[in-house]
Amino acid sequence: MMNRIALISYMLIGMYWRAYAQTESDSPKEMLDSMYISDIEDRENPAKVLHAEPLYIDLIRDLGARKGEKEWNVGLGLADRERYDEYLALVEYEWAPMDRLGLEVELPFSFYYPINGSESAPGSRLNSLKLAGQYSFFVSEKHKTSMAIGYIHEFELNQFSRYKEGRIFSGNAYNPFFIAAKRWGRNYHTLVYTGPFIQDHFDTSGLTVSWQVNTNFHYMISGTRNFIGIEFNKEVTNGVFTAVMRPQMRLGVAENLLVGIVTGIPLSRENERFSSFLRLIYEPGH
């Protein structure tokens, strides 16, 4: 398993660099960039700044969302947890019922399979029913900057094998967050996504609190929605720091269909090796 994920990771990293090298020969880049950015930012009010959205910890909706925007996401992932393999799947729907407000419903699944004779794999489950909202309170086209606050609530569920015991829900998770993003020039994008993640399990006393800080750097290819970049997911729980680096790439395969490819490389995390993640993004017309 580790060899397969490592091979996928190396192939994806090679694709990132080839895509980047290709953009250096594209011309005329400035004209393409200006046309595409204007199409996103100037076609209607209110103000909106084009930002690259991370692919692993994604946003509830675009920063500065406009009423009527909507999007379907399907995600598939694979992670080597040393003693077992974890297969991830998610389905989410996000929409903007009013300007600058985004809402989301997500169903994330985890399926576990022991390896090397291990019998310690967790039980497969629908992890939670996730409901979220995000409001962009600052959008500045002049400074190419947007900021937002939001909240995610998860009704956490037990593994499938415990449903017959009548114990479907296992607890709640509370996640308020803050986002700040800035575009530098036409192509370079930075974004910070941070907040506490608080879990309250029914079968334990007290809360588990961790602090998450996700930093993102992306280069958007001229005149397109394609980008290459890197996402750093960092977390502190009970004084223990963990971090995963996620090189990533997004490609437009049709006018309203995008594919995101992510590789996970643990920098400071026990019992986790390489991982990969694929996100399909479909945007119906509005």
XYZ file of N, CA and C in Angstrom:
858
model
N 0.821 -1.201 0.000
C 0.000 0.000 0.000
C 0.859 1.257 0.000
N 1.881 1.287 0.866
C 2.739 2.472 0.935
C 3.409 2.727 -0.399
N 3.865 1.647 -1.077
C 4.527 1.814 -2.363
C 3.569 2.365 -3.414
N 2.315 1.900 -3.408
C 1.346 2.385 -4.382
C 1.064 3.865 -4.177
N 0.863 4.268 -2.915
C 0.563 5.676 -2.642
C 1.771 6.545 -2.968
N 2.974 6.070 -2.634
C 4.179 6.838 -2.948
C 4.311 7.026 -4.455
N 4.029 5.973 -5.246
C 4.113 6.083 -6.693
C 3.118 7.108 -7.218
N 1.875 7.057 -6.697
C 0.873 8.043 -7.104
C 1.349 9.445 -6.761
N 1.941 9.600 -5.566
C 2.406 10.912 -5.129
C 3.487 11.441 -6.058
N 4.464 10.604 -6.393
C 5.543 11.051 -7.276
C 5.002 11.434 -8.650
N 4.053 10.665 -9.174
C 3.475 10.983 -10.474
C 2.748 12.323 -10.448
N 1.994 12.566 -9.364
C 1.252 13.822 -9.266
C 2.183 15.013 -9.135
N 3.239 14.854 -8.322
C 4.197 15.947 -8.174
C 4.831 16.266 -9.521
N 5.151 15.221 -10.308
C 5.705 15.454 -11.639
C 4.735 16.210 -12.527
N 3.430 15.882 -12.403
C 2.422 16.589 -13.195
C 2.344 18.052 -12.795
N 2.472 18.331 -11.483
C 2.435 19.725 -11.040
C 3.538 20.527 -11.715
N 4.743 19.974 -11.704
C 5.893 20.706 -12.246
C 5.789 20.866 -13.761
N 5.280 19.854 -14.458
C 5.114 19.987 -15.900
C 4.069 21.046 -16.231
N 2.982 21.060 -15.441
C 1.958 22.080 -15.675
C 2.512 23.473 -15.435
N 3.336 23.605 -14.397
C 3.928 24.906 -14.093
C 4.876 25.337 -15.205
N 5.703 24.405 -15.680
C 6.653 24.740 -16.735
C 5.933 25.165 -18.008
N 4.798 24.527 -18.286
C 4.039 24.886 -19.474
C 3.520 26.301 -19.390
N 3.125 26.743 -18.200
C 2.577 28.089 -18.084
C 3.636 29.139 -18.367
N 4.906 28.836 -18.152
C 5.951 29.822 -18.367
C 6.118 30.167 -19.839
N 5.634 29.293 -20.735
C 5.753 29.560 -22.159
C 4.451 30.056 -22.768
N 3.376 30.122 -21.980
C 2.094 30.587 -22.491
C 2.158 32.075 -22.796
N 1.488 32.507 -23.851
C 1.446 33.914 -24.179
C 0.214 34.176 -25.065
N -0.352 35.405 -25.023
C 0.036 36.456 -24.082
C -0.666 36.252 -22.746
N 0.062 35.996 -21.686
C -0.541 35.636 -20.401
C -1.349 36.777 -19.797
N -0.809 37.979 -19.884
C -1.470 39.096 -19.211
C -2.855 39.348 -19.794
N -3.001 39.232 -21.120
C -4.300 39.441 -21.740
C -5.287 38.375 -21.303
N -4.843 37.103 -21.272
C -5.725 36.027 -20.840
C -6.153 36.211 -19.401
N -5.200 36.558 -18.529
C -5.517 36.762 -17.125
C -6.530 37.874 -16.953
N -6.303 38.992 -17.631
C -7.194 40.130 -17.479
C -8.611 39.775 -17.913
N -8.732 39.032 -19.031
C -10.059 38.654 -19.515
C -10.761 37.726 -18.544
N -10.039 36.748 -17.996
C -10.679 35.785 -17.095
C -11.042 36.425 -15.762
N -10.130 37.190 -15.200
C -10.409 37.843 -13.919
C -11.583 38.801 -14.060
N -11.643 39.543 -15.166
C -12.758 40.453 -15.383
C -14.072 39.700 -15.494
N -14.048 38.523 -16.115
C -15.269 37.732 -16.255
C -15.819 37.317 -14.898
N -14.920 37.036 -13.943
C -15.350 36.626 -12.610
C -15.738 37.825 -11.758
N -14.941 38.888 -11.809
C -15.079 39.972 -10.850
C -16.001 41.097 -11.307
N -16.087 41.335 -12.623
C -16.782 42.528 -13.103
C -18.122 42.252 -13.765
N -18.537 40.978 -13.849
C -19.734 40.693 -14.629
C -21.013 41.111 -13.922
N -20.982 41.260 -12.599
C -22.167 41.649 -11.851
C -21.761 42.067 -10.444
N -22.681 42.726 -9.758
C -22.458 43.087 -8.362
C -23.063 42.019 -7.472
N -22.657 41.921 -6.207
C -21.675 42.755 -5.520
C -20.233 42.385 -5.888
N -19.304 43.100 -5.268
C -17.888 42.878 -5.549
C -17.482 41.450 -5.189
N -16.575 40.893 -5.974
C -16.042 39.565 -5.711
C -14.619 39.496 -6.236
N -13.737 38.885 -5.458
C -12.339 38.730 -5.842
C -12.087 37.260 -6.158
N -11.411 36.995 -7.267
C -11.074 35.626 -7.635
C -9.960 35.108 -6.732
N -10.232 34.009 -6.009
C -9.239 33.358 -5.151
C -9.164 31.877 -5.504
N -7.993 31.295 -5.330
C -7.836 29.852 -5.480
C -8.296 29.181 -4.193
N -9.196 28.214 -4.316
C -9.753 27.522 -3.148
C -9.007 26.225 -2.892
N -8.539 25.983 -1.671
C -7.845 24.717 -1.380
C -8.737 23.515 -1.653
N -8.117 22.380 -1.925
C -8.860 21.200 -2.368
C -9.132 20.191 -1.263
N -8.303 20.140 -0.235
C -8.519 19.145 0.818
C -9.450 19.699 1.893
N -9.055 20.778 2.556
C -9.961 21.494 3.460
C -10.562 22.622 2.642
N -11.658 22.356 1.957
C -12.197 23.351 1.043
C -13.115 24.321 1.766
N -13.464 25.397 1.086
C -14.327 26.412 1.665
C -15.792 26.006 1.522
N -16.636 26.620 2.346
C -18.066 26.329 2.283
C -18.642 26.809 0.951
N -18.163 27.950 0.491
C -18.527 28.514 -0.808
C -17.432 29.512 -1.164
N -17.372 29.953 -2.424
C -16.386 30.960 -2.797
C -16.471 32.154 -1.856
N -15.330 32.759 -1.552
C -15.341 34.004 -0.803
C -16.029 35.081 -1.640
N -16.911 35.859 -0.990
C -17.683 36.846 -1.734
C -18.752 36.217 -2.604
N -19.293 35.075 -2.183
C -20.279 34.333 -2.990
C -21.443 35.223 -3.402
N -21.949 34.968 -4.601
C -23.100 35.699 -5.108
C -24.345 34.820 -5.087
N -25.479 35.428 -4.825
C -26.724 34.688 -4.705
C -26.969 33.817 -5.936
N -27.341 32.566 -5.693
C -27.646 31.648 -6.778
C -26.519 30.701 -7.129
N -25.299 30.983 -6.668
C -24.192 30.065 -6.933
C -24.443 28.739 -6.218
N -24.030 27.659 -6.847
C -24.174 26.338 -6.227
C -23.131 25.398 -6.796
N -22.873 24.316 -6.043
C -21.799 23.401 -6.441
C -21.980 22.049 -5.778
N -21.754 20.981 -6.548
C -21.690 19.612 -6.035
C -20.237 19.160 -5.990
N -19.867 18.464 -4.918
C -18.530 17.883 -4.796
C -18.643 16.402 -4.463
N -17.811 15.610 -5.107
C -17.646 14.202 -4.754
C -16.155 13.981 -4.531
N -15.799 13.445 -3.371
C -14.395 13.223 -3.043
C -14.096 11.760 -2.777
N -12.926 11.309 -3.205
C -12.459 9.942 -2.976
C -11.004 10.008 -2.525
N -10.683 9.285 -1.447
C -9.326 9.339 -0.923
C -8.825 8.001 -0.437
N -7.514 7.918 -0.275
C -6.858 6.702 0.197
C -5.682 7.113 1.071
N -5.601 6.536 2.285
C -4.524 6.861 3.212
C -3.956 5.597 3.833
N -2.642 5.557 3.975
C -1.948 4.445 4.627
C -1.745 4.816 6.094
N -2.455 4.137 6.995
C -2.377 4.429 8.433
C -1.456 3.452 9.170
N -0.568 2.824 8.474
C 0.434 1.893 9.000
C -0.152 0.534 9.341
N -1.141 0.461 10.243
C -1.735 -0.823 10.605
C -2.968 -1.160 9.773
N -3.523 -0.165 9.084
C -4.705 -0.373 8.275
C -4.766 0.692 7.176
N -5.548 0.393 6.150
C -5.802 1.356 5.079
C -7.134 2.052 5.335
N -7.176 3.329 5.013
C -8.420 4.091 5.150
C -8.835 4.606 3.783
N -10.055 4.258 3.377
C -10.630 4.752 2.136
C -11.676 5.802 2.493
N -11.556 6.975 1.890
C -12.433 8.094 2.196
C -13.379 8.356 1.027
N -14.568 8.786 1.344
C -15.533 9.199 0.320
C -16.409 10.296 0.920
N -16.777 11.262 0.108
C -17.661 12.322 0.591
C -18.541 12.813 -0.547
N -19.702 13.275 -0.158
C -20.618 13.952 -1.067
C -21.053 15.232 -0.382
N -20.948 16.342 -1.092
C -21.356 17.612 -0.469
C -22.050 18.503 -1.493
N -22.953 19.312 -0.968
C -23.660 20.295 -1.792
C -23.537 21.645 -1.103
N -23.125 22.646 -1.856
C -22.986 23.989 -1.300
C -23.709 24.983 -2.201
N -24.281 26.023 -1.594
C -25.027 27.004 -2.362
C -25.025 28.343 -1.625
N -25.377 29.407 -2.355
C -25.436 30.753 -1.792
C -26.878 31.248 -1.870
N -27.621 31.249 -0.754
C -29.005 31.721 -0.768
C -29.111 33.237 -0.840
N -28.012 33.935 -0.530
C -27.956 35.385 -0.626
C -26.502 35.788 -0.864
N -26.294 37.016 -1.266
C -24.942 37.488 -1.539
C -24.055 37.349 -0.307
N -22.855 36.796 -0.551
C -21.796 36.649 0.458
C -22.047 35.555 1.495
N -23.174 34.885 1.440
C -23.465 33.808 2.387
C -23.442 32.468 1.670
N -22.640 31.541 2.191
C -22.599 30.188 1.650
C -23.042 29.176 2.685
N -23.793 28.157 2.244
C -24.245 27.065 3.101
C -23.798 25.743 2.490
N -23.635 24.726 3.349
C -23.158 23.434 2.856
C -23.725 22.291 3.684
N -24.019 21.191 2.998
C -24.367 19.919 3.628
C -23.397 18.876 3.090
N -22.782 18.101 3.996
C -21.778 17.122 3.568
C -21.982 15.796 4.298
N -21.753 14.710 3.581
C -21.758 13.361 4.151
C -20.384 12.739 3.895
N -19.521 12.673 4.922
C -18.197 12.063 4.761
C -18.177 10.622 5.290
N -17.633 9.701 4.502
C -17.550 8.289 4.865
C -16.097 7.867 5.046
N -15.878 6.877 5.925
C -14.572 6.253 6.089
C -14.750 4.735 6.114
N -13.939 4.048 5.316
C -13.945 2.590 5.271
C -12.532 2.100 5.592
N -12.423 1.149 6.524
C -11.121 0.718 7.030
C -10.884 -0.760 6.722
N -9.633 -1.064 6.352
C -9.254 -2.445 6.062
C -7.897 -2.730 6.700
N -7.815 -3.733 7.585
C -6.536 -4.054 8.239
C -5.532 -4.598 7.228
N -4.240 -4.382 7.500
C -3.173 -4.890 6.645
C -2.160 -5.633 7.500
N -1.382 -6.462 6.861
C -0.318 -7.228 7.526
C -0.829 -8.039 8.714
N -2.031 -8.586 8.590
C -2.576 -9.415 9.653
C -3.091 -8.663 10.853
N -3.096 -7.335 10.807
C -3.576 -6.549 11.946
C -5.092 -6.677 12.080
N -5.571 -6.693 13.314
C -7.008 -6.751 13.575
C -7.490 -5.509 14.312
N -6.683 -4.445 14.266
C -6.994 -3.254 15.061
C -7.608 -2.126 14.241
N -8.114 -2.423 13.048
C -8.714 -1.381 12.227
C -10.034 -0.914 12.837
N -10.324 0.392 12.797
C -11.628 0.878 13.273
C -12.755 0.351 12.393
N -13.970 0.496 12.879
C -15.123 0.085 12.100
C -15.500 1.134 11.070
N -15.906 0.698 9.898
C -16.315 1.625 8.843
C -17.561 2.392 9.286
N -17.686 3.624 8.769
C -18.779 4.472 9.248
C -19.077 5.609 8.291
N -20.292 6.132 8.421
C -20.600 7.473 7.964
C -20.164 8.374 9.107
N -19.107 9.161 8.892
C -18.502 9.887 10.000
C -19.452 10.866 10.683
N -20.225 11.571 9.872
C -21.093 12.587 10.473
C -22.052 13.137 9.436
N -23.041 13.854 9.923
C -23.845 14.742 9.106
C -23.302 16.137 9.368
N -22.719 16.734 8.342
C -22.009 18.005 8.519
C -22.818 19.143 7.893
N -23.122 20.154 8.709
C -23.842 21.343 8.264
C -22.957 22.554 8.500
N -22.904 23.477 7.538
C -21.953 24.582 7.662
C -22.488 25.845 7.009
N -22.004 26.975 7.505
C -22.310 28.276 6.920
C -21.081 29.157 6.931
N -20.988 30.054 5.972
C -19.820 30.950 5.848
C -20.276 32.293 5.302
N -19.836 33.380 5.951
C -20.211 34.724 5.506
C -18.962 35.558 5.238
N -18.862 36.107 4.033
C -17.734 36.976 3.664
C -18.051 38.394 4.109
N -17.398 38.851 5.162
C -17.709 40.171 5.710
C -16.811 41.267 5.139
N -15.780 40.886 4.395
C -14.880 41.887 3.792
C -14.456 41.401 2.417
N -14.740 42.199 1.390
C -14.325 41.900 0.018
C -13.814 43.193 -0.600
N -12.533 43.225 -0.961
C -11.927 44.427 -1.514
C -11.256 44.099 -2.842
N -11.869 44.547 -3.945
C -11.238 44.355 -5.243
C -9.968 45.192 -5.362
N -9.951 46.354 -4.736
C -8.770 47.216 -4.781
C -7.558 46.516 -4.183
N -7.749 45.875 -3.016
C -6.641 45.208 -2.327
C -6.572 43.712 -2.654
N -7.497 43.230 -3.491
C -7.539 41.817 -3.896
C -7.562 40.894 -2.671
N -8.371 41.279 -1.698
C -8.407 40.599 -0.405
C -9.845 40.303 -0.001
N -10.062 39.137 0.593
C -11.374 38.774 1.128
C -11.194 38.127 2.494
N -12.169 38.317 3.366
C -12.168 37.679 4.681
C -13.569 37.167 4.996
N -13.619 36.072 5.752
C -14.908 35.463 6.068
C -14.844 34.796 7.433
N -16.007 34.626 8.034
C -16.153 33.821 9.239
C -17.196 32.746 8.942
N -17.132 31.661 9.705
C -18.086 30.589 9.456
C -18.166 29.627 10.620
N -19.046 28.661 10.465
C -19.244 27.669 11.515
C -19.647 26.339 10.887
N -19.041 25.260 11.371
C -19.379 23.907 10.950
C -19.871 23.139 12.172
N -21.015 22.484 12.026
C -21.522 21.619 13.094
C -21.636 20.202 12.543
N -21.052 19.257 13.271
C -21.099 17.863 12.851
C -21.860 17.028 13.880
N -22.881 16.334 13.409
C -23.556 15.329 14.222
C -22.818 14.015 13.959
N -21.905 13.651 14.861
C -21.035 12.506 14.629
C -21.801 11.197 14.831
N -21.458 10.206 14.001
C -22.167 8.923 14.020
C -21.223 7.782 14.387
N -21.814 6.724 14.948
C -21.061 5.519 15.280
C -20.766 4.706 14.023
N -19.907 3.711 14.180
C -19.629 2.797 13.085
C -20.879 1.996 12.753
N -20.937 1.516 11.517
C -22.145 0.837 11.040
C -22.542 -0.342 11.923
N -21.570 -1.058 12.465
C -21.864 -2.270 13.237
C -22.620 -1.987 14.523
N -22.628 -0.727 14.976
C -23.313 -0.393 16.222
C -24.736 0.110 16.004
N -25.137 0.244 14.746
C -26.489 0.731 14.479
C -27.549 -0.213 15.048
N -27.266 -1.515 15.010
C -28.249 -2.489 15.493
C -28.465 -2.371 16.994
N -27.531 -1.710 17.702
C -27.689 -1.490 19.132
C -28.515 -0.240 19.421
N -28.935 0.437 18.357
C -29.710 1.653 18.532
C -28.869 2.860 18.870
N -27.544 2.747 18.661
C -26.646 3.860 18.978
C -26.086 4.405 17.667
N -26.841 5.289 17.057
C -26.430 5.849 15.771
C -25.508 7.045 15.966
N -25.923 7.980 16.813
C -25.123 9.191 17.023
C -24.145 8.996 18.177
N -22.925 9.487 18.000
C -21.886 9.323 19.021
C -21.471 10.626 19.683
N -21.888 11.780 19.135
C -21.499 13.041 19.732
C -21.670 14.203 18.775
N -21.079 15.334 19.143
C -21.136 16.546 18.330
C -19.742 17.124 18.186
N -19.541 17.825 17.083
C -18.290 18.555 16.878
C -18.636 19.982 16.478
N -17.918 20.940 17.072
C -18.177 22.352 16.839
C -16.906 22.985 16.263
N -17.067 23.717 15.148
C -15.882 24.253 14.480
C -16.143 25.656 13.916
N -16.016 26.695 14.749
C -16.031 28.056 14.199
C -14.695 28.325 13.509
N -14.696 29.125 12.456
C -13.450 29.353 11.732
C -13.403 30.754 11.135
N -12.180 31.147 10.776
C -11.901 32.442 10.142
C -11.047 32.200 8.906
N -11.336 32.932 7.825
C -10.596 32.803 6.574
C -10.133 34.180 6.117
N -8.885 34.262 5.671
C -8.363 35.469 5.037
C -7.609 35.044 3.780
N -7.903 35.693 2.652
C -7.275 35.324 1.386
C -6.856 36.585 0.640
N -5.741 36.470 -0.081
C -5.253 37.597 -0.884
C -4.662 37.071 -2.183
N -4.966 37.764 -3.284
C -4.324 37.461 -4.557
C -3.224 38.481 -4.798
N -2.045 37.990 -5.161
C -0.888 38.835 -5.410
C -0.689 38.922 -6.919
N -0.969 40.091 -7.489
C -0.918 40.207 -8.930
C -2.059 39.438 -9.554
N -1.789 38.771 -10.676
C -2.835 38.036 -11.376
C -2.846 36.549 -11.047
N -1.709 35.978 -10.686
C -1.595 34.531 -10.643
C -1.390 33.923 -9.267
N -0.827 34.665 -8.332
C -0.419 34.066 -7.063
C -1.476 34.316 -5.983
N -1.789 33.243 -5.255
C -2.863 33.279 -4.273
C -2.384 32.720 -2.929
N -2.774 33.375 -1.847
C -2.506 32.861 -0.495
C -3.813 32.871 0.290
N -3.913 31.930 1.235
C -5.135 31.825 2.031
C -4.805 31.179 3.376
N -5.426 31.689 4.427
C -5.305 31.123 5.777
C -6.697 30.767 6.268
N -6.825 29.553 6.784
C -8.103 29.036 7.297
C -7.803 28.490 8.686
N -8.412 29.068 9.731
C -8.038 28.667 11.092
C -9.232 28.716 12.037
N -9.138 27.919 13.105
C -10.178 27.914 14.116
C -10.066 26.705 15.019
N -10.780 26.705 16.146
C -10.774 25.547 17.045
C -11.725 24.461 16.555
N -11.369 23.219 16.860
C -12.231 22.069 16.556
C -12.531 21.386 17.875
N -13.802 21.398 18.287
C -14.206 20.935 19.611
C -15.119 19.731 19.468
N -14.750 18.627 20.110
C -15.542 17.403 20.048
C -16.132 17.079 21.415
N -17.388 16.666 21.404
C -18.101 16.284 22.620
C -18.702 14.906 22.378
N -18.036 13.860 22.888
C -18.508 12.491 22.694
C -19.450 12.090 23.828
N -20.520 11.397 23.489
C -21.516 11.018 24.481
C -20.975 10.034 25.514
N -20.019 9.190 25.112
C -19.533 8.142 26.023
C -18.290 8.546 26.802
N -17.904 9.809 26.746
C -16.764 10.303 27.520
C -17.142 11.613 28.187
N -16.444 11.936 29.254
C -16.700 13.192 29.950
C -15.705 14.244 29.476
N -16.152 15.477 29.370
C -15.274 16.553 28.954
C -15.202 16.689 27.442
N -14.566 17.772 27.021
C -14.437 18.090 25.611
C -13.000 17.852 25.143
N -12.861 17.503 23.870
C -11.551 17.433 23.235
C -11.412 18.635 22.326
N -10.387 19.444 22.572
C -10.214 20.681 21.826
C -8.881 20.645 21.084
N -8.927 20.955 19.807
C -7.706 21.103 19.015
C -7.792 22.408 18.240
N -6.626 22.932 17.884
C -6.581 24.182 17.127
C -6.017 23.874 15.750
N -6.724 24.286 14.723
C -6.319 23.999 13.356
C -5.897 25.274 12.646
N -4.783 25.196 11.933
C -4.303 26.299 11.111
C -3.926 25.722 9.748
N -4.626 26.132 8.722
C -4.359 25.660 7.366
C -3.893 26.834 6.512
N -2.699 26.722 5.939
C -2.140 27.763 5.088
C -1.987 27.221 3.672
N -2.269 28.082 2.691
C -2.339 27.638 1.301
C -1.622 28.621 0.376
N -0.920 28.060 -0.612
C -0.224 28.854 -1.623
C -0.525 28.235 -2.994
N -1.020 29.058 -3.936
C -1.398 28.531 -5.243
C -0.937 29.460 -6.364
N -0.663 28.852 -7.497
C -0.381 29.577 -8.732
C -1.460 29.202 -9.736
N -2.270 30.197 -10.142
C -3.345 29.934 -11.090
C -2.840 30.158 -12.501
N -3.024 29.162 -13.344
C -2.503 29.200 -14.706
C -3.266 30.235 -15.529
N -2.538 30.975 -16.325
C -3.064 32.149 -17.014
C -4.317 31.863 -17.825
N -5.335 32.685 -17.612
C -6.547 32.620 -18.398
C -7.415 31.401 -18.180
N -7.177 30.639 -17.101
C -7.925 29.414 -16.845
C -8.329 29.362 -15.375
N -9.060 28.317 -15.013
C -9.378 28.037 -13.615
C -8.434 26.989 -13.047
N -7.462 26.560 -13.842
C -6.505 25.547 -13.405
C -5.468 26.161 -12.474
N -5.047 25.387 -11.487
C -3.960 25.871 -10.640
C -3.127 24.707 -10.128
N -1.932 25.056 -9.682
C -1.082 24.155 -8.930
C -0.762 24.848 -7.616
N -0.555 24.091 -6.566
C -0.296 24.734 -5.291
C 0.011 23.739 -4.201
N -0.003 24.248 -2.984
C 0.320 23.417 -1.835
C -0.511 23.885 -0.643
N -0.955 22.922 0.124
C -1.801 23.168 1.298
C -1.105 22.550 2.508
N -0.955 23.328 3.568
C -0.358 22.826 4.803
C -1.445 22.745 5.867
N -1.785 21.534 6.294
C -2.781 21.321 7.338
C -2.073 21.056 8.658
N -2.215 21.990 9.609
C -1.513 21.910 10.888
C -2.528 21.882 12.017
N -2.190 21.122 13.070
C -3.135 20.945 14.179
C -2.363 20.769 15.477
N -2.881 21.365 16.545
C -2.315 21.196 17.884
C -3.412 20.649 18.786
N -3.170 19.451 19.369
C -4.120 18.808 20.268
C -3.379 18.356 21.519
N -3.804 18.852 22.679
C -3.157 18.498 23.949
C -1.642 18.730 23.893
N -1.250 19.813 23.275
C 0.161 20.161 23.197
C 0.950 19.405 22.148
N 0.294 18.535 21.381
C 0.976 17.745 20.347
C 0.712 18.377 18.984
N 1.781 18.676 18.261
C 1.680 19.322 16.955
C 1.773 18.287 15.842
N 0.862 18.365 14.880
C 0.907 17.497 13.706
C 0.763 18.360 12.458
N 1.328 17.895 11.351
C 1.269 18.666 10.110
C 1.327 17.724 8.916
N 0.573 18.062 7.882
C 0.582 17.316 6.632
C 0.699 18.324 5.488
N 1.631 18.070 4.586
C 1.793 18.895 3.390
C 1.037 18.238 2.239
N 0.244 19.030 1.506
C -0.590 18.465 0.446
C -0.389 19.218 -0.872
N 0.584 18.811 -1.697
C 0.671 19.342 -3.064
C -0.609 19.015 -3.814
N -1.040 19.928 -4.688
C -2.330 19.727 -5.339
C -2.411 20.440 -6.674
N -3.374 19.999 -7.465
C -3.586 20.549 -8.793
C -5.070 20.491 -9.115
N -5.576 21.545 -9.768
C -6.965 21.568 -10.215
C -7.007 21.801 -11.720
N -7.811 20.995 -12.406
C -7.915 21.071 -13.861
C -9.376 21.189 -14.272
N -9.651 22.063 -15.205
C -10.987 22.160 -15.763
C -11.126 21.206 -16.935
N -12.081 20.287 -16.857
C -12.290 19.314 -17.935
C -13.508 19.665 -18.783
N -14.329 20.582 -18.308
C -15.472 21.107 -19.056
C -15.799 22.474 -18.471
N -16.742 23.169 -19.077
C -17.054 24.519 -18.624
C -17.496 24.558 -17.165
N -18.207 23.534 -16.731
C -18.734 23.520 -15.363
C -18.265 22.313 -14.561
N -17.168 21.679 -14.996
C -16.663 20.497 -14.301
C -15.155 20.624 -14.094
N -14.732 20.463 -12.826
C -13.324 20.552 -12.449
C -12.910 19.282 -11.730
N -11.632 18.949 -11.828
C -11.064 17.814 -11.119
C -9.893 18.311 -10.274
N -9.896 17.980 -8.991
C -8.796 18.330 -8.095
C -8.064 17.078 -7.644
N -6.739 17.123 -7.682
C -5.899 15.983 -7.302
C -4.963 16.433 -6.188
N -4.921 15.666 -5.097
C -4.154 16.043 -3.914
C -3.285 14.870 -3.463
N -2.064 15.169 -3.071
C -1.174 14.185 -2.456
C -0.894 14.609 -1.020
N -0.971 13.688 -0.060
C -0.689 13.993 1.337
C 0.667 13.447 1.763
N 1.513 14.325 2.299
C 2.849 13.943 2.763
C 2.965 14.363 4.229
N 2.924 13.426 5.176
C 2.987 13.803 6.595
C 4.345 14.390 6.953
N 4.314 15.528 7.652
C 5.543 16.165 8.120
C 5.789 15.883 9.596
N 4.724 15.792 10.347
C 4.844 15.527 11.777
C 3.552 14.883 12.252
N 3.426 13.596 11.985
C 2.208 12.891 12.376
C 2.521 11.410 12.531
N 2.118 10.834 13.658
C 2.360 9.422 13.896
C 1.310 8.565 13.199
N 1.722 7.349 12.826
C 0.817 6.347 12.266
C 0.123 6.815 10.988
N 0.781 7.687 10.224
C 0.234 8.089 8.935
C 1.366 8.208 7.944
N 1.140 7.652 6.744
C 2.126 7.728 5.686
C 1.536 8.532 4.533
N 1.916 8.193 3.314
C 1.410 8.933 2.170
C -0.087 8.704 1.991
N -0.734 9.706 1.374
C -2.160 9.590 1.061
C -2.432 10.302 -0.260
N -3.584 10.023 -0.834
C -4.001 10.698 -2.061
C -5.494 10.992 -1.967
N -5.919 12.023 -2.709
C -7.312 12.461 -2.632
C -7.707 13.047 -3.981
N -8.906 12.718 -4.424
C -9.441 13.207 -5.691
C -10.778 13.885 -5.435
N -10.953 15.080 -5.981
C -12.208 15.819 -5.785
C -12.785 16.180 -7.162
N -14.050 15.794 -7.386
C -14.788 16.168 -8.585
C -15.727 17.317 -8.229
N -15.657 18.395 -8.983
C -16.404 19.620 -8.673
C -17.318 19.948 -9.848
N -18.608 19.960 -9.602
C -19.594 20.267 -10.645
C -20.384 21.492 -10.233
N -20.420 22.484 -11.126
C -21.113 23.729 -10.859
C -22.290 23.885 -11.818
N -23.526 23.600 -11.395
C -24.692 23.807 -12.273
C -24.830 25.290 -12.621
N -25.416 25.552 -13.730
C -25.638 26.954 -14.125
C -26.613 27.635 -13.194
N -26.484 28.957 -13.105
C -27.413 29.723 -12.268
C -27.696 31.075 -12.903
